[in-house]
């Protein structure tokens, strides 16, 4: 049988492990719900940048540019939530 101090330490360790597991699950869920994961834009080199493009071209599609594929995908995710400019309608 554990003494009260050891029992408290064990309970705290279990609570900490559960909180860490919850955080890991939340992070994994966010990764799978990112716009670039769901919509899978084309990734290619355009000049000296990587481009992530969903659509037929840069004018009518959604795109993001970056120095690396990761930066291009993060820029795509940001662009996904940008509204059209007022003069585009």
Coordinates of N, CA and C in Angstrom, one line a residue:
X1 N 0.8 -1.2 0.0 CA 0.0 0.0 0.0 C 0.9 1.2 0.0
X2 N 0.5 2.2 -0.8 CA 1.2 3.5 -0.8 C 0.9 4.4 0.3
X3 N 1.9 5.2 0.7 CA 1.6 6.2 1.8 C 1.0 7.4 1.1
X4 N 0.4 8.3 1.8 CA -0.3 9.4 1.2 C 0.5 10.2 0.2
X5 N 1.8 10.5 0.6 CA 2.6 11.3 -0.3 C 2.9 10.6 -1.7
X6 N 3.2 9.3 -1.6 CA 3.4 8.5 -2.8 C 2.2 8.4 -3.6
X7 N 1.1 8.3 -3.0 CA -0.2 8.2 -3.7 C -0.5 9.5 -4.4
X8 N -0.3 10.6 -3.8 CA -0.5 11.9 -4.4 C 0.5 12.1 -5.6
X9 N 1.7 11.7 -5.5 CA 2.7 11.8 -6.6 C 2.2 10.9 -7.7
X10 N 1.7 9.7 -7.5 CA 1.2 8.8 -8.5 C 0.0 9.4 -9.2
X11 N -0.9 10.0 -8.4 CA -2.1 10.6 -9.0 C -1.7 11.8 -9.9
X12 N -0.7 12.6 -9.4 CA -0.3 13.8 -10.2 C 0.4 13.3 -11.5
X13 N 1.2 12.3 -11.4 CA 1.8 11.7 -12.6 C 0.8 11.2 -13.7
X14 N -0.2 10.6 -13.2 CA -1.3 10.1 -14.1 C -2.0 11.2 -14.7
X15 N -2.3 12.2 -13.9 CA -3.0 13.4 -14.5 C -2.2 14.1 -15.5
X16 N -0.9 14.3 -15.2 CA 0.0 14.9 -16.2 C 0.1 14.1 -17.5
X17 N 0.2 12.8 -17.4 CA 0.3 11.9 -18.6 C -1.0 12.1 -19.4
X18 N -2.2 12.1 -18.7 CA -3.4 12.3 -19.4 C -3.5 13.6 -20.1
X19 N -3.0 14.7 -19.5 CA -3.1 16.0 -20.1 C -2.1 16.0 -21.3
X20 N -1.0 15.4 -21.2 CA -0.1 15.4 -22.4 C -0.7 14.6 -23.5
X21 N -1.3 13.5 -23.2 CA -2.0 12.7 -24.3 C -3.1 13.5 -24.9
X22 N -3.9 14.2 -24.2 CA -4.9 15.1 -24.7 C -4.3 16.1 -25.6
X23 N -3.2 16.7 -25.2 CA -2.6 17.8 -26.1 C -2.1 17.2 -27.4
X24 N -1.5 16.0 -27.3 CA -1.0 15.3 -28.5 C -2.2 15.0 -29.5
X25 N -3.3 14.5 -28.9 CA -4.5 14.2 -29.8 C -5.0 15.5 -30.4
X26 N -5.1 16.6 -29.7 CA -5.5 17.9 -30.2 C -4.6 18.3 -31.3
X27 N -3.3 18.2 -31.2 CA -2.3 18.6 -32.2 C -2.5 17.8 -33.4
X28 N -2.6 16.5 -33.3 CA -2.8 15.6 -34.4 C -4.1 15.9 -35.2
X29 N -5.2 16.2 -34.5 CA -6.4 16.6 -35.1 C -6.3 17.9 -35.9
X30 N -5.6 18.9 -35.3 CA -5.3 20.1 -36.1 C -4.5 19.9 -37.3
X31 N -3.6 19.0 -37.3 CA -2.8 18.7 -38.5 C -3.6 18.1 -39.6
X32 N -4.6 17.2 -39.2 CA -5.4 16.6 -40.2 C -6.5 17.5 -40.7
X33 N -6.8 18.6 -40.1 CA -7.8 19.5 -40.5 C -7.3 20.8 -41.2
X34 N -6.0 20.8 -41.5 CA -5.4 22.0 -42.2 C -5.9 22.0 -43.6
X35 N -6.1 23.2 -44.2 CA -6.6 23.3 -45.5 C -5.8 22.6 -46.5
X36 N -4.5 22.6 -46.4 CA -3.6 22.0 -47.4 C -3.7 20.5 -47.3
X37 N -4.1 19.9 -46.2 CA -4.2 18.5 -46.0 C -5.5 18.0 -46.6
X38 N -6.6 18.8 -46.4 CA -7.9 18.4 -46.9 C -8.0 18.6 -48.4
X39 N -7.5 19.7 -48.9 CA -7.8 20.0 -50.4 C -6.6 19.6 -51.3
X40 N -5.4 19.3 -50.7 CA -4.3 18.8 -51.4 C -3.9 19.7 -52.7
X41 N -3.5 20.9 -52.5 CA -3.1 21.7 -53.6 C -1.9 21.1 -54.3
X42 N -1.7 21.5 -55.6 CA -0.5 21.1 -56.3 C 0.7 21.9 -55.8
X43 N 1.8 21.2 -55.7 CA 3.0 21.8 -55.2 C 4.1 21.8 -56.3
X44 N 4.6 22.9 -56.6 CA 5.6 23.0 -57.7 C 6.5 24.2 -57.4
X45 N 7.6 24.2 -58.2 CA 8.5 25.4 -58.1 C 8.1 26.4 -59.1
X46 N 8.0 27.6 -58.7 CA 7.7 28.7 -59.6 C 8.7 29.8 -59.5
X47 N 9.7 29.9 -60.4 CA 10.8 30.8 -60.2 C 11.7 30.3 -59.1
X48 N 11.9 31.2 -58.1 CA 12.8 30.8 -57.0 C 12.0 30.5 -55.7
X49 N 10.7 30.2 -55.9 CA 9.8 29.9 -54.7 C 9.0 28.6 -55.0
X50 N 8.6 28.0 -53.9 CA 7.6 26.9 -54.0 C 6.2 27.5 -54.1
X51 N 5.4 26.9 -54.8 CA 4.0 27.3 -55.0 C 3.0 26.2 -54.6
X52 N 2.1 26.4 -53.8 CA 1.0 25.5 -53.5 C -0.3 26.1 -54.2
X53 N -0.8 25.4 -55.1 CA -1.9 26.0 -55.9 C -3.1 25.0 -56.0
X54 N -4.3 25.5 -55.7 CA -5.5 24.8 -55.9 C -6.3 25.6 -56.9
X55 N -6.5 25.0 -58.0 CA -7.2 25.7 -59.1 C -6.4 25.6 -60.4
X56 N -7.0 26.2 -61.4 CA -6.4 26.1 -62.8 C -5.2 27.1 -62.9
X57 N -5.2 28.2 -62.2 CA -4.2 29.2 -62.4 C -4.1 30.1 -61.2
X58 N -3.1 31.0 -61.1 CA -2.9 31.9 -60.0 C -4.0 32.9 -59.9
X59 N -4.7 33.3 -61.0 CA -5.7 34.4 -60.9 C -7.0 33.8 -60.3
X60 N -7.4 32.6 -60.7 CA -8.7 32.1 -60.2 C -8.6 31.1 -59.1
X61 N -7.4 30.7 -58.7 CA -7.2 29.7 -57.7 C -6.8 30.3 -56.4
X62 N -6.5 29.4 -55.5 CA -6.0 29.8 -54.1 C -4.5 29.3 -54.1
X63 N -3.6 30.2 -53.7 CA -2.2 29.8 -53.8 C -1.4 30.4 -52.6
X64 N -0.3 29.7 -52.3 CA 0.6 30.2 -51.3 C 2.0 30.0 -51.8
X65 N 2.9 30.9 -51.6 CA 4.3 30.8 -52.0 C 5.2 30.8 -50.8
X66 N 6.3 30.1 -50.9 CA 7.3 30.1 -49.8 C 8.7 29.6 -50.3
X67 N 9.7 29.8 -49.4 CA 11.0 29.3 -49.7 C 11.1 27.8 -49.6
X68 N 10.2 27.2 -48.9 CA 10.2 25.7 -48.8 C 8.8 25.2 -49.0
X69 N 8.7 23.9 -49.3 CA 7.3 23.4 -49.4 C 6.4 23.7 -48.2
X70 N 7.0 23.6 -47.0 CA 6.3 23.8 -45.8 C 5.8 25.3 -45.8
X71 N 6.6 26.2 -46.1 CA 6.2 27.6 -46.1 C 5.1 27.9 -47.1
X72 N 5.2 27.2 -48.3 CA 4.2 27.4 -49.3 C 2.8 26.9 -48.8
X73 N 2.9 25.7 -48.2 CA 1.6 25.1 -47.6 C 1.0 26.0 -46.5
X74 N 1.9 26.6 -45.7 CA 1.4 27.4 -44.6 C 0.8 28.7 -45.2
X75 N 1.4 29.2 -46.3 CA 0.9 30.4 -46.9 C -0.4 30.1 -47.6
X76 N -0.6 28.9 -48.2 CA -1.8 28.4 -48.8 C -2.9 28.4 -47.7
X77 N -2.6 27.8 -46.5 CA -3.6 27.8 -45.5 C -4.1 29.1 -45.1
X78 N -3.2 30.1 -45.0 CA -3.5 31.5 -44.7 C -4.4 32.1 -45.8
X79 N -4.0 31.9 -47.0 CA -4.8 32.4 -48.2 C -6.2 31.8 -48.3
X80 N -6.3 30.6 -47.8 CA -7.6 29.9 -47.9 C -8.7 30.7 -47.1
X81 N -8.3 31.4 -46.1 CA -9.3 32.1 -45.3 C -9.4 33.6 -45.6
X82 N -8.6 34.1 -46.6 CA -8.7 35.5 -47.0 C -9.9 35.7 -47.9
X83 N -10.7 36.7 -47.6 CA -11.9 37.0 -48.5 C -11.4 37.7 -49.8
X84 N -12.2 37.6 -50.8 CA -11.9 38.3 -52.1 C -11.8 39.8 -51.8
X85 N -11.0 40.5 -52.5 CA -11.0 41.9 -52.4 C -12.3 42.5 -52.9
X86 N -12.7 43.7 -52.5 CA -13.9 44.3 -52.9 C -14.0 44.5 -54.4
X87 N -12.9 44.8 -55.0 CA -12.9 45.1 -56.4 C -12.9 43.8 -57.3
X88 N -12.8 42.6 -56.7 CA -12.8 41.4 -57.4 C -14.2 40.9 -57.8
X89 N -15.2 41.4 -57.2 CA -16.6 40.9 -57.4 C -17.2 41.7 -58.6

